[in-house]
XYZ file of C-alpha atoms in Angstrom:
744
model
C 44.240 -3.518 105.750
C 43.721 -2.746 102.128
C 40.637 -0.949 101.064
C 38.977 -2.840 98.122
C 37.348 -0.962 95.264
C 34.838 -3.036 92.936
C 35.876 -3.315 89.333
C 35.344 -5.669 86.557
C 37.841 -8.577 85.658
C 41.302 -9.449 86.969
C 43.781 -10.713 84.296
C 47.176 -12.363 84.691
C 49.764 -12.667 81.905
C 51.995 -15.570 81.048
C 53.863 -15.764 77.768
C 51.417 -17.177 75.305
C 48.740 -17.626 77.854
C 46.201 -15.161 79.131
C 44.374 -16.026 82.372
C 41.406 -14.605 84.290
C 40.428 -15.034 87.807
C 36.994 -15.673 89.325
C 34.971 -12.881 90.764
C 36.329 -13.031 94.088
C 40.040 -12.742 93.880
C 41.363 -12.307 97.372
C 44.625 -10.478 97.925
C 45.384 -9.822 94.215
C 46.848 -6.347 93.296
C 48.121 -4.715 90.336
C 50.620 -1.895 89.601
C 50.278 0.373 86.578
C 53.116 -1.334 84.944
C 51.449 -4.701 85.595
C 48.163 -3.530 84.074
C 50.010 -1.999 81.183
C 51.657 -5.547 80.506
C 48.223 -7.065 80.546
C 46.927 -4.563 78.010
C 49.938 -5.164 75.809
C 49.553 -8.946 76.011
C 45.823 -8.740 75.174
C 46.875 -6.525 72.035
C 49.623 -8.817 71.056
C 47.486 -11.922 71.083
C 44.475 -10.265 69.610
C 46.684 -9.106 66.639
C 48.011 -12.507 66.036
C 44.451 -13.782 65.712
C 43.317 -10.730 63.862
C 41.011 -9.480 66.591
C 42.472 -6.112 67.537
C 40.280 -4.704 70.418
C 39.366 -1.102 70.608
C 41.193 0.803 73.438
C 39.738 0.853 76.822
C 40.478 0.646 80.468
C 41.644 -2.831 81.864
C 39.567 -3.351 85.057
C 39.928 -5.805 87.971
C 37.390 -7.204 90.155
C 39.170 -5.765 93.245
C 41.810 -3.103 92.974
C 43.481 -2.783 96.314
C 44.944 0.542 97.328
C 48.118 -1.212 98.334
C 49.900 -2.895 95.422
C 52.633 -5.310 95.083
C 56.269 -4.199 94.540
C 56.381 -2.213 91.359
C 57.642 -4.095 88.401
C 56.942 -7.486 89.598
C 54.585 -9.653 87.572
C 53.202 -12.978 88.511
C 53.969 -15.275 85.555
C 52.285 -18.291 87.117
C 48.922 -19.293 85.959
C 46.071 -19.276 88.444
C 43.465 -20.862 86.297
C 43.293 -22.692 83.088
C 43.934 -20.588 79.899
C 41.068 -18.355 78.756
C 40.521 -18.088 74.890
C 41.285 -14.741 73.324
C 37.691 -14.481 72.083
C 36.386 -14.731 75.564
C 38.866 -12.301 76.857
C 38.248 -9.847 74.270
C 34.513 -10.154 75.085
C 35.143 -9.496 78.775
C 37.216 -6.408 77.954
C 34.396 -5.099 75.744
C 31.946 -5.834 78.620
C 34.224 -3.774 80.945
C 34.325 -0.966 78.401
C 30.508 -0.940 77.918
C 30.738 -1.623 74.134
C 27.181 -2.767 73.599
C 27.274 -3.381 70.025
C 30.318 -5.431 70.075
C 29.057 -7.516 73.054
C 25.889 -8.454 71.344
C 27.512 -9.529 68.178
C 30.171 -11.853 69.914
C 27.732 -13.192 72.629
C 25.975 -15.895 70.496
C 29.255 -17.514 69.581
C 30.364 -17.688 73.178
C 27.008 -19.104 74.200
C 27.264 -21.993 71.741
C 30.888 -22.748 73.016
C 29.417 -22.746 76.547
C 32.450 -20.505 77.647
C 30.325 -17.918 79.623
C 30.218 -17.982 83.390
C 27.747 -16.636 86.012
C 29.522 -13.285 86.272
C 29.325 -12.863 82.502
C 25.574 -13.235 82.780
C 25.393 -10.645 85.266
C 27.633 -8.340 83.304
C 25.737 -8.768 80.135
C 22.306 -7.973 81.763
C 23.979 -5.000 83.347
C 25.151 -3.696 80.041
C 21.700 -4.235 78.365
C 20.125 -2.370 81.330
C 22.450 0.661 80.967
C 21.994 0.620 77.274
C 18.445 1.305 77.915
C 19.418 4.254 80.123
C 22.070 5.700 77.697
C 20.055 4.881 74.532
C 23.052 3.851 72.391
C 22.601 5.181 68.898
C 23.078 1.904 67.282
C 21.016 -0.024 69.645
C 17.749 1.771 70.129
C 14.315 0.726 71.279
C 13.241 -2.385 69.189
C 16.786 -3.683 68.611
C 17.503 -3.488 72.264
C 14.345 -5.138 73.232
C 15.087 -7.852 70.817
C 18.504 -8.429 72.483
C 16.870 -8.306 75.948
C 14.351 -10.959 74.941
C 17.018 -13.262 73.466
C 18.997 -12.968 76.631
C 15.853 -13.724 78.860
C 14.993 -16.790 76.649
C 18.625 -18.208 76.979
C 18.600 -17.388 80.777
C 15.205 -19.191 81.498
C 16.209 -22.205 79.443
C 19.391 -22.284 81.481
C 21.823 -21.957 78.626
C 23.329 -19.123 80.589
C 24.677 -19.739 84.051
C 22.511 -18.109 86.730
C 23.564 -14.872 88.643
C 21.379 -12.650 90.863
C 22.848 -9.566 89.023
C 21.251 -10.882 85.790
C 17.802 -11.225 87.372
C 18.230 -7.872 89.062
C 18.966 -5.952 85.732
C 16.343 -7.824 83.724
C 13.613 -6.585 86.269
C 15.172 -3.146 86.185
C 15.048 -3.067 82.381
C 11.463 -4.174 82.310
C 10.551 -1.525 85.000
C 12.269 1.396 83.182
C 11.112 0.517 79.688
C 7.588 0.288 81.185
C 7.171 -3.418 79.999
C 5.570 -4.163 83.323
C 3.711 -7.378 82.091
C 7.032 -8.864 81.036
C 8.630 -7.829 84.098
C 6.109 -9.371 86.538
C 5.972 -12.559 84.461
C 9.767 -12.878 84.748
C 9.667 -12.244 88.424
C 7.054 -14.998 89.088
C 9.405 -17.470 87.189
C 12.700 -16.394 88.845
C 11.436 -16.189 92.434
C 10.766 -20.009 92.193
C 14.343 -20.731 91.240
C 17.166 -21.390 93.726
C 19.323 -18.851 95.366
C 21.765 -18.774 92.446
C 19.203 -16.718 90.591
C 17.961 -14.187 93.418
C 19.176 -12.431 96.347
C 17.699 -9.569 98.567
C 18.464 -7.008 95.824
C 16.411 -8.949 93.427
C 13.521 -8.896 95.892
C 13.767 -5.073 96.225
C 13.838 -4.487 92.555
C 10.712 -6.776 92.269
C 8.924 -5.052 94.882
C 9.311 -1.582 93.223
C 8.226 -3.153 89.923
C 5.070 -4.743 91.546
C 4.158 -1.433 93.250
C 4.287 0.432 90.083
C 2.412 -2.260 88.177
C -0.509 -1.838 90.703
C -0.128 -4.685 93.251
C -1.384 -3.820 96.746
C 0.821 -2.759 99.547
C -0.114 -5.845 101.466
C 1.165 -8.080 98.633
C 4.374 -5.863 98.432
C 4.842 -6.302 102.169
C 4.379 -10.063 101.837
C 7.133 -10.221 99.164
C 9.443 -8.076 101.445
C 8.823 -10.502 104.393
C 9.459 -13.494 102.158
C 12.762 -12.092 101.063
C 13.857 -11.598 104.661
C 12.914 -15.070 105.695
C 14.537 -16.709 102.593
C 17.974 -14.964 103.222
C 18.099 -14.858 107.129
C 21.945 -14.104 107.056
C 23.144 -11.505 109.665
C 19.552 -11.533 111.316
C 18.363 -9.094 108.524
C 14.664 -9.426 109.740
C 15.781 -7.814 113.061
C 18.259 -5.128 111.845
C 15.963 -3.873 109.129
C 13.089 -3.326 111.529
C 12.480 0.300 112.685
C 13.119 -0.389 116.341
C 16.494 -2.197 115.916
C 19.445 -1.154 118.075
C 22.932 -0.920 116.941
C 25.446 -1.945 119.513
C 28.151 0.637 118.781
C 26.843 3.903 117.196
C 30.279 5.200 116.668
C 31.374 2.241 114.443
C 30.067 1.212 110.942
C 27.975 -1.960 110.830
C 29.629 -5.210 109.861
C 26.317 -6.681 108.587
C 26.561 -8.376 105.246
C 23.903 -8.933 102.708
C 21.951 -6.277 104.431
C 20.399 -4.995 101.147
C 19.607 -1.499 100.647
C 18.067 -2.324 97.294
C 15.514 -4.318 99.302
C 14.710 -1.123 101.543
C 14.518 1.119 98.329
C 11.920 -1.288 96.896
C 9.570 -1.394 99.987
C 10.075 2.434 100.476
C 8.780 3.116 96.993
C 5.862 0.719 97.495
C 4.914 2.529 100.716
C 5.089 5.901 99.062
C 3.016 4.879 96.131
C 0.323 3.630 98.331
C 0.388 6.774 100.713
C 2.142 5.184 103.639
C 4.422 8.052 104.302
C 5.365 7.267 107.751
C 6.433 3.680 107.274
C 8.383 4.914 104.208
C 10.287 7.424 106.276
C 11.042 4.822 108.964
C 12.441 2.646 106.149
C 14.714 5.532 105.273
C 15.481 6.054 108.910
C 16.625 2.402 109.161
C 18.870 2.642 106.092
C 20.553 5.711 107.622
C 20.976 3.975 110.915
C 22.626 0.935 109.428
C 24.733 2.531 106.668
C 24.804 6.329 107.304
C 27.413 6.973 104.542
C 26.419 4.506 101.939
C 22.880 5.500 100.977
C 22.277 5.067 97.248
C 21.042 8.143 95.525
C 17.987 6.135 94.294
C 16.447 6.767 97.806
C 16.528 10.610 97.133
C 14.890 10.015 93.648
C 11.993 7.967 94.833
C 11.235 10.530 97.511
C 11.609 13.443 95.048
C 9.008 11.678 92.707
C 6.476 10.932 95.455
C 6.875 13.821 98.101
C 6.778 17.689 97.817
C 9.907 19.456 96.995
C 10.763 20.861 100.490
C 10.946 17.184 101.788
C 13.067 16.038 98.803
C 15.395 18.942 99.455
C 15.906 17.890 103.125
C 16.658 14.265 102.082
C 19.277 15.476 99.501
C 20.883 17.555 102.402
C 20.829 14.433 104.648
C 22.666 12.401 101.848
C 25.150 15.171 101.092
C 25.849 15.653 104.706
C 26.806 11.879 105.160
C 28.980 11.877 102.053
C 26.837 9.292 100.235
C 27.419 9.103 96.490
C 25.012 11.226 94.411
C 24.662 11.860 90.680
C 24.732 15.049 88.811
C 21.150 14.548 87.510
C 20.111 14.217 91.138
C 21.048 17.748 91.800
C 19.723 18.868 88.551
C 16.387 17.164 89.383
C 16.123 18.985 92.731
C 17.145 22.356 91.425
C 14.473 22.133 88.706
C 11.761 21.329 91.251
C 12.915 24.272 93.459
C 12.832 26.680 90.596
C 9.457 25.182 89.276
C 8.031 25.977 92.851
C 8.751 29.713 92.559
C 5.730 31.796 91.753
C 6.845 34.841 89.423
C 4.831 38.035 89.967
C 3.176 37.048 93.295
C 3.686 37.874 96.819
C 4.485 34.314 97.810
C 6.954 34.448 100.505
C 8.342 30.918 99.924
C 10.069 32.172 96.592
C 13.081 33.556 98.631
C 13.196 30.282 100.627
C 13.272 28.164 97.567
C 16.024 30.295 95.998
C 18.237 30.117 99.104
C 17.660 26.341 99.000
C 19.046 26.272 95.475
C 22.154 27.902 96.693
C 22.478 25.551 99.687
C 21.906 22.442 97.499
C 24.686 23.456 95.225
C 27.025 24.196 98.175
C 26.292 20.897 99.978
C 26.705 18.988 96.764
C 30.110 20.527 96.092
C 31.179 20.368 99.698
C 30.479 16.557 99.795
C 33.100 15.903 97.109
C 30.752 16.093 93.885
C 31.471 18.062 90.808
C 29.021 20.810 89.996
C 28.471 21.514 86.187
C 27.493 24.591 84.262
C 24.005 23.263 83.942
C 23.472 23.607 87.696
C 24.789 27.099 87.858
C 22.384 27.998 85.007
C 19.524 26.897 87.108
C 20.827 29.044 89.907
C 20.630 32.003 87.439
C 17.058 31.062 86.697
C 16.104 31.108 90.410
C 17.690 34.461 90.882
C 15.940 36.073 87.826
C 12.829 34.609 89.147
C 13.194 36.816 92.248
C 14.234 39.764 90.097
C 11.143 39.387 87.999
C 8.871 39.298 91.053
C 10.480 42.555 92.457
C 10.062 44.033 88.871
C 6.345 43.339 89.135
C 6.133 46.208 91.590
C 7.201 49.209 89.629
C 7.558 47.945 86.032
C 10.664 47.629 83.833
C 13.886 48.590 85.262
C 12.680 48.895 88.887
C 15.879 47.406 89.976
C 17.597 47.121 86.573
C 20.276 49.766 87.268
C 20.801 48.791 90.920
C 24.341 47.540 91.817
C 22.776 44.567 93.461
C 21.584 43.130 90.216
C 24.838 43.255 88.207
C 26.957 42.522 91.357
C 25.077 39.464 91.920
C 25.340 38.345 88.193
C 29.087 38.936 88.386
C 29.314 36.991 91.635
C 27.488 34.023 90.099
C 29.879 34.071 87.018
C 32.829 34.067 89.478
C 31.541 30.913 91.002
C 32.167 29.022 87.775
C 36.098 28.775 87.997
C 36.043 28.237 91.847
C 33.906 25.145 91.229
C 36.152 23.998 88.308
C 33.796 24.592 85.421
C 33.084 27.266 82.828
C 29.903 29.012 81.575
C 28.279 27.383 78.377
C 26.082 28.879 75.816
C 23.039 27.889 77.887
C 24.299 30.305 80.576
C 24.143 33.305 78.248
C 20.814 32.164 76.734
C 19.312 32.264 80.333
C 20.718 35.786 81.017
C 19.511 37.012 77.440
C 16.045 35.584 78.033
C 15.733 37.216 81.491
C 16.896 40.557 80.117
C 14.128 40.376 77.641
C 11.547 39.530 80.214
C 12.554 42.337 82.548
C 12.958 44.734 79.400
C 16.484 45.687 80.636
C 18.438 47.047 77.819
C 21.665 47.330 79.930
C 21.612 43.710 80.950
C 20.910 42.660 77.276
C 23.832 44.694 76.122
C 26.048 43.351 78.806
C 25.207 39.772 77.975
C 25.713 40.186 74.221
C 29.160 41.905 74.837
C 30.403 39.265 77.263
C 29.220 36.432 74.925
C 31.076 38.151 71.967
C 34.194 38.357 74.112
C 34.158 34.719 74.948
C 35.037 31.815 72.645
C 31.481 30.362 72.880
C 29.572 30.266 69.715
C 25.816 31.288 69.732
C 23.249 28.575 68.752
C 19.784 28.256 67.574
C 18.342 29.083 71.111
C 20.566 32.146 71.428
C 19.212 33.677 68.202
C 15.680 32.984 69.412
C 16.295 34.511 72.855
C 17.913 37.555 71.141
C 14.906 37.967 68.872
C 12.550 37.829 71.724
C 14.444 40.184 73.872
C 15.097 42.757 71.156
C 11.446 42.839 70.237
C 10.687 43.831 74.018
C 13.477 46.390 74.254
C 14.661 47.578 70.917
C 11.664 47.381 68.667
C 11.468 46.652 64.880
C 15.093 47.984 64.229
C 16.581 45.759 67.000
C 14.817 42.616 65.492
C 15.988 43.449 61.996
C 19.451 43.910 63.229
C 19.577 40.547 65.216
C 18.320 38.785 62.199
C 20.397 40.156 59.546
C 23.629 39.925 61.660
C 23.146 36.208 62.544
C 25.833 33.678 61.765
C 25.345 32.566 58.169
C 26.362 28.928 59.249
C 23.397 28.741 61.508
C 20.480 26.569 59.886
C 17.125 28.233 59.646
C 14.994 25.695 61.439
C 11.308 25.942 61.861
C 11.747 26.968 65.472
C 13.790 29.930 64.341
C 11.217 31.052 61.927
C 8.655 30.718 64.552
C 10.852 32.948 66.890
C 11.159 35.601 64.029
C 7.295 35.421 63.579
C 6.772 35.980 67.244
C 9.301 38.859 67.359
C 7.855 40.670 64.292
C 4.319 40.302 65.826
C 5.492 41.881 69.047
C 6.885 44.900 67.172
C 4.212 45.221 64.591
C 6.506 44.539 61.681
C 5.029 41.425 60.009
C 6.199 42.779 56.707
C 9.793 42.026 57.488
C 8.760 38.514 58.205
C 7.096 37.997 54.761
C 10.077 39.530 53.076
C 12.470 37.131 54.727
C 10.112 34.307 53.857
C 10.208 35.282 50.253
C 13.928 35.721 50.444
C 14.646 32.417 51.736
C 11.955 30.559 49.744
C 10.366 29.061 52.785
C 8.087 26.204 51.585
C 4.319 26.411 52.265
C 2.352 24.315 54.770
C 1.968 21.395 52.303
C 5.695 21.074 51.574
C 7.252 21.601 54.949
C 6.933 22.386 58.516
C 8.392 25.998 58.826
C 5.288 27.689 57.555
C 3.072 25.708 59.799
C 5.022 27.007 62.741
C 5.025 30.553 61.426
C 1.200 30.515 60.838
C 0.723 29.250 64.409
C 2.558 32.329 65.844
C 0.679 34.677 63.563
C -2.607 33.224 64.564
C -1.815 33.687 68.296
C -0.981 37.450 67.753
C -2.509 39.640 70.382
C -3.595 36.731 72.533
C -0.688 36.749 74.916
C -1.203 37.764 78.546
C 0.768 40.493 80.235
C 4.246 39.321 81.185
C 3.995 40.287 84.946
C 1.216 40.807 87.193
C 1.680 44.252 88.917
C 1.621 44.062 92.745
C 3.113 47.303 94.017
C 2.620 46.118 97.651
C 5.071 43.302 96.955
C 8.034 45.378 96.088
C 9.638 46.109 99.639
C 9.394 42.607 100.538
C 11.213 41.292 97.438
C 13.859 43.900 97.404
C 14.648 42.585 100.868
C 14.671 39.116 99.138
C 17.157 40.162 96.611
C 19.390 41.424 99.271
C 19.143 38.052 101.135
C 20.003 36.178 97.913
C 22.970 38.579 97.326
C 24.237 37.770 100.739
C 23.823 34.057 100.416
C 25.907 34.117 97.189
C 28.583 36.143 98.779
C 28.829 33.520 101.566
C 28.982 30.699 99.066
C 31.917 32.407 97.312
C 33.796 32.774 100.486
C 33.284 29.224 101.455
C 34.510 27.968 98.324
C 38.023 29.326 99.213
C 37.880 27.889 102.711
C 40.447 25.081 103.279
C 37.708 23.300 105.332
C 35.064 23.459 102.479
C 34.917 19.797 102.426
C 34.601 19.340 106.035
C 30.912 20.126 106.800
C 31.337 19.657 110.563
C 33.728 22.786 110.380
C 31.793 24.860 107.905
C 28.902 27.192 109.125
C 25.825 25.070 109.132
C 23.945 25.073 105.816
C 20.152 25.151 105.664
C 19.334 21.530 106.018
C 15.572 22.264 105.909
C 13.750 24.901 104.041
C 11.480 25.366 106.975
C 12.658 23.652 110.128
C 10.418 22.475 112.945
C 13.430 21.955 115.500
C 13.930 25.610 116.177
C 11.627 25.509 119.222
C 12.952 22.051 120.547
C 15.547 21.992 123.018
C 18.570 19.880 122.109
C 18.583 18.102 125.542
C 15.040 16.740 124.959
C 16.203 15.347 121.643
C 19.304 13.878 122.944
C 17.554 12.140 125.863
C 14.887 10.480 123.538
C 17.455 9.447 121.033
C 19.556 7.661 123.637
C 16.337 5.771 124.911
C 15.459 4.685 121.416
C 18.940 3.780 120.182
C 20.811 2.323 123.015
C 20.154 -1.103 124.629
C 18.208 -0.567 127.935
C 20.763 -2.575 130.016
C 23.736 -0.613 128.552
C 21.871 2.758 129.033
C 21.092 1.816 132.696
C 24.688 1.023 133.264
C 26.023 4.269 131.642
C 23.353 6.370 133.485
C 24.553 4.702 136.791
C 28.126 5.641 135.860
C 27.052 9.057 135.139
C 25.387 9.597 138.561
C 28.575 8.743 140.238
C 31.211 10.137 137.850
C 29.221 12.710 135.899
C 29.878 10.871 132.746
C 27.232 11.249 130.125
C 26.121 8.800 127.514
C 28.187 10.310 124.741
C 31.089 10.891 127.206
C 31.377 7.226 128.177
C 34.694 5.794 127.094
C 34.656 4.076 123.686
C 37.240 2.922 121.300
C 38.063 5.257 118.360
C 35.303 5.744 115.945
C 35.028 6.387 112.275
C 34.294 9.653 110.421
C 32.505 10.248 107.274
C 34.253 11.857 104.267
C 32.427 15.195 105.283
C 33.995 15.147 108.702
C 31.365 13.776 110.890
C 31.959 11.041 113.498
C 29.449 8.174 112.824
C 27.716 8.527 116.152
C 27.150 12.189 115.494
C 26.136 11.544 111.963
C 23.558 8.924 113.057
C 22.061 11.358 115.629
C 21.743 14.125 113.096
C 20.081 11.831 110.662
C 17.607 10.762 113.414
C 16.748 14.389 114.015
C 16.368 14.898 110.286
C 13.832 12.041 110.014
C 11.853 13.610 112.989
C 11.699 16.798 111.172
C 10.587 15.137 107.883
C 7.794 13.254 109.797
C 6.449 16.457 111.285
C 6.526 18.251 107.722
C 4.875 15.202 106.195
C 1.958 15.163 108.841
C 1.211 18.895 108.385
C 1.381 18.440 104.508
C -0.807 15.505 104.453
C -3.321 17.195 106.489
C -3.461 20.197 104.331
C -3.656 17.935 101.226
C -6.609 15.932 102.686
C -8.405 19.308 103.336
C -7.894 20.345 99.652
C -9.082 16.996 98.284
C -12.059 16.814 100.515
C -13.032 20.473 99.596
C -12.813 19.634 95.775
C -15.056 16.486 96.365
C -17.606 18.514 98.002
C -17.697 21.248 95.546
C -17.926 18.594 92.901
C -14.935 20.087 90.957
C -12.362 17.903 89.110
C -9.170 18.031 91.136
C -5.911 17.049 89.545
C -4.388 17.411 93.063
C -6.773 14.816 94.326
C -5.773 12.347 91.573
C -2.117 13.088 92.215
C -2.389 11.891 95.812
C -4.088 8.792 95.010
C -1.379 7.088 92.936
C -1.787 9.000 89.577
C 1.364 10.943 90.092
C 2.323 14.087 88.121
C 5.936 14.673 87.159
C 8.156 17.689 86.710
C 7.067 21.363 86.537
C 3.314 20.459 86.266
C 3.463 18.689 89.683
C 5.456 21.460 91.430
C 3.169 24.138 90.100
C 0.149 22.165 91.337
C 1.667 21.960 94.762
C 2.478 25.780 95.025
C -0.629 26.639 97.037
C -0.067 23.632 99.229
C 3.438 24.835 99.832
C 2.285 28.407 100.763
C -0.155 26.794 103.292
C 2.536 24.542 104.652
C 4.757 27.590 105.273
C 1.760 29.085 107.275
C 1.582 25.877 109.430
C 5.249 25.740 110.159
C 5.017 29.452 111.132
C 2.186 28.720 113.471
C 4.151 25.745 114.968
C 7.000 27.918 115.570
C 4.785 30.615 117.256
C 3.474 27.898 119.653
C 6.325 25.843 120.834
C 5.502 22.469 122.423
C 6.501 21.389 125.922
C 8.829 18.334 126.141
C 5.995 16.083 127.079
C 4.001 17.247 124.015
C 7.022 17.044 121.617
C 7.921 13.477 122.925
C 4.464 12.101 122.510
C 4.280 13.512 119.002
C 7.578 11.989 117.933
C 6.831 8.658 119.409
C 3.463 8.680 117.678
C 5.018 9.556 114.273
C 7.695 6.833 114.621
C 5.103 4.158 115.166
C 4.464 3.701 111.564
C 2.210 0.669 112.081
C -0.570 2.730 113.619
C-alpha cells in the first residue's frame, strides 16, 4: 500500500489542455518526467498567453511513494479544462507568492472560478504572510487583504472551507486582533459544517482563552465541538480514561483533531488548571504518539517552567514527532536564561547538561541542527566558566586544558552535524573572553576568525572593543578601532561601543578625536551623539562583572568536568551508526530532575496495565499468565509498528505515560512552592511580579526565566527531598491516581 504525502495541486496535461484534479485524488501518482512535462506545459501555454510564471515547485495534493511506470503520461482529461489564469494562480499559491496571489485574486473572484480548496489555500497564505512578514506586504497592507478576504468569505462570494476559517482565526489571534477574531468566530460557528471542523473549534478555543473568556466557557465550546462532530466516537477517545484496544498499533481514528486538544490545553494552562492540561497532553500522546504537533511544546513552554518544557520537548523528540528549529532555539534560550552567573546555584550545571541533551535528541530524531543552536551551547558553557571564575578572579581556569579542549570539541561538532560556524559563533567566544579577561582565549578567537572565510560584522567590532578594553587597555582599544574594516559602516551602536570602551580604559580623549575626525553630527542632527552621550553619562555606574564567591569554586570546577564529559559523549554518539535509533543509544536525560529514580519499574508497569487495558482483556491475560507464565506484554500479538526513532508503539506509549506521571509530580511540587511565594508576598504587602505571572499576566522570554530562578532552586531542593524519602508502592500509587484525576 502506498504512503501518501500531502501536497498542493495535481495537474494533468493533454495537448492544448491543462487539467487539475479535486482535493482528494485517489490513486494518482507522478514520476519526475511527468511532473517535468506538466511544468513545461504550463510554461508553454503561459508564454502563448503572455503570462510567464516564475519558477517554482509543482506540487500535487497526494504524491504516492510508488509511482506509475516511468515515461508514461495520462493524456486523457479527468475534468473539464482549467483556464491558464487559474492554473497560474494555483501554482503561485503552491509557491507561496503572496504578492502575485493578491493581485490576481480579484479577477478570479469576479469570474467565479475559485473552488473551496482555493479559499483554504488563500487563507493559509495570508496567515503565513503574517508569520514571515513579507517585505512587500507588511502590517496595514496585509490587514487590508485579510479584511477583504473575510468580507468576501462572509458574503459567500468565496466557497466555504474549514481551512479558510481556521487560518482566519489564527491570523487574528497572532496579530492580536482579538475582537475581530472573536466576532468572526461567533459568525462562523453558526454556519454549516462546510465552514468549520474540529480544528476550527480548537483554534477558536485558544483565541477565546487568550481573549479572556472563562475556562467554563472554553470547556463548553470544546464539548459543543465534540457533539457536533461525533465521528469515530471522539467524545470517548479524547477523554482521559479512554482505552486503546491495541497499544502496539497506530490508531485508525479519523477526524480526531489534535488542534482541538491544543486549544483546550492552552485554555486550561492559561487558567491555571495544569493537571487537566497535562491529561489532555497524555490523551494526545496515547492516541497519536508519533504525530504530536510541535505547537503542544510551545504552549507548555510559554505557560510552564523550563524544566517541564524541557521534558515535553524530550518526549516529542523521543517519539519522532516533527519539531521546528525555532522550537529548539526557544528551549535552549530558556535553559540558558535560567542559569545564574556568579552564584552557587547548583541548578546551573543541570541546565547546561540539558542544553547538550536537547540538541542531541533533536538531531537524533532526524532534525537538522543549525549554527544558532551550537552558539547557544557555547553561551551555556561560558556561563559555567564565568561562575567558576567568580571564585578566584581572572584566568582561574583560563589556562586549563579543560577550557580550550571543550571549546575545540564544541567546534568539532559543527561538521558532524552538517553545519558550519557563523560570525555569531565567534562573537559569542570573543564576548566571553572579554568577560573572563582571558587574553589567550581572545587571541585564539581572533586568529581563528582571521583564518576562516567569515567576515566580521558590526557586532564583532563591538565585542572586540569591549573585550580589548578589559584585557589590553587603551592601546588595545585604539588598535581594534583603527584596524577595522573600512567597508564597515559606523552606526550609532558602534559609536556607543567605542564610547563604552574608552570610558573603561580612561581614554575618552581618543573618542573625541574620532568624533571630530569622522564629523559625527550632534544630538540635534542625528542619533550617534545621543548614544555616545548616554554611554558617557553612565561612566562609573557599572557594577562589578562577577560576584566573588570563593566557596563556589570546587563545585563549579567539578561542573566544568561534567560538561566536558557530556560534550565528549555527544561527539562520540554522532559517529554511532545507531545515532537515529534512540532505543539503542544510551538513554538521554529525559528529565532535568527525575522523580522516577526511587519508583520500581514493576509498580509502574502494573498500574499502567490496569489503566490502559480493557478490564475483561486484562483478566483474560492474567488468567493465561497464571497457567502459562505469560505476562501482559508477552501475550502473543500481531506485529506492531515502530516510530522513526526505533521504539515499538506499545513501548513508546508506556514511556510517554511514565513521562506524564513525572511531569504531574513536578508540576504539583512547583505549584505548591509558587503558592507559598505568592502568599508570602501578599502578607508582606510587597508588589510581586511573580504573583501576577501566575494569575494570567504571563511574562515571556529571559525576564520570565530569571523571575523563576529562585523557584527552580527550591524545586531542586524539593526533588532532592523526595529522592531521599522514597514512597512505598501504595503511597506512589495513591499519588499518581490522585494527580491523574484532573477533575478534582
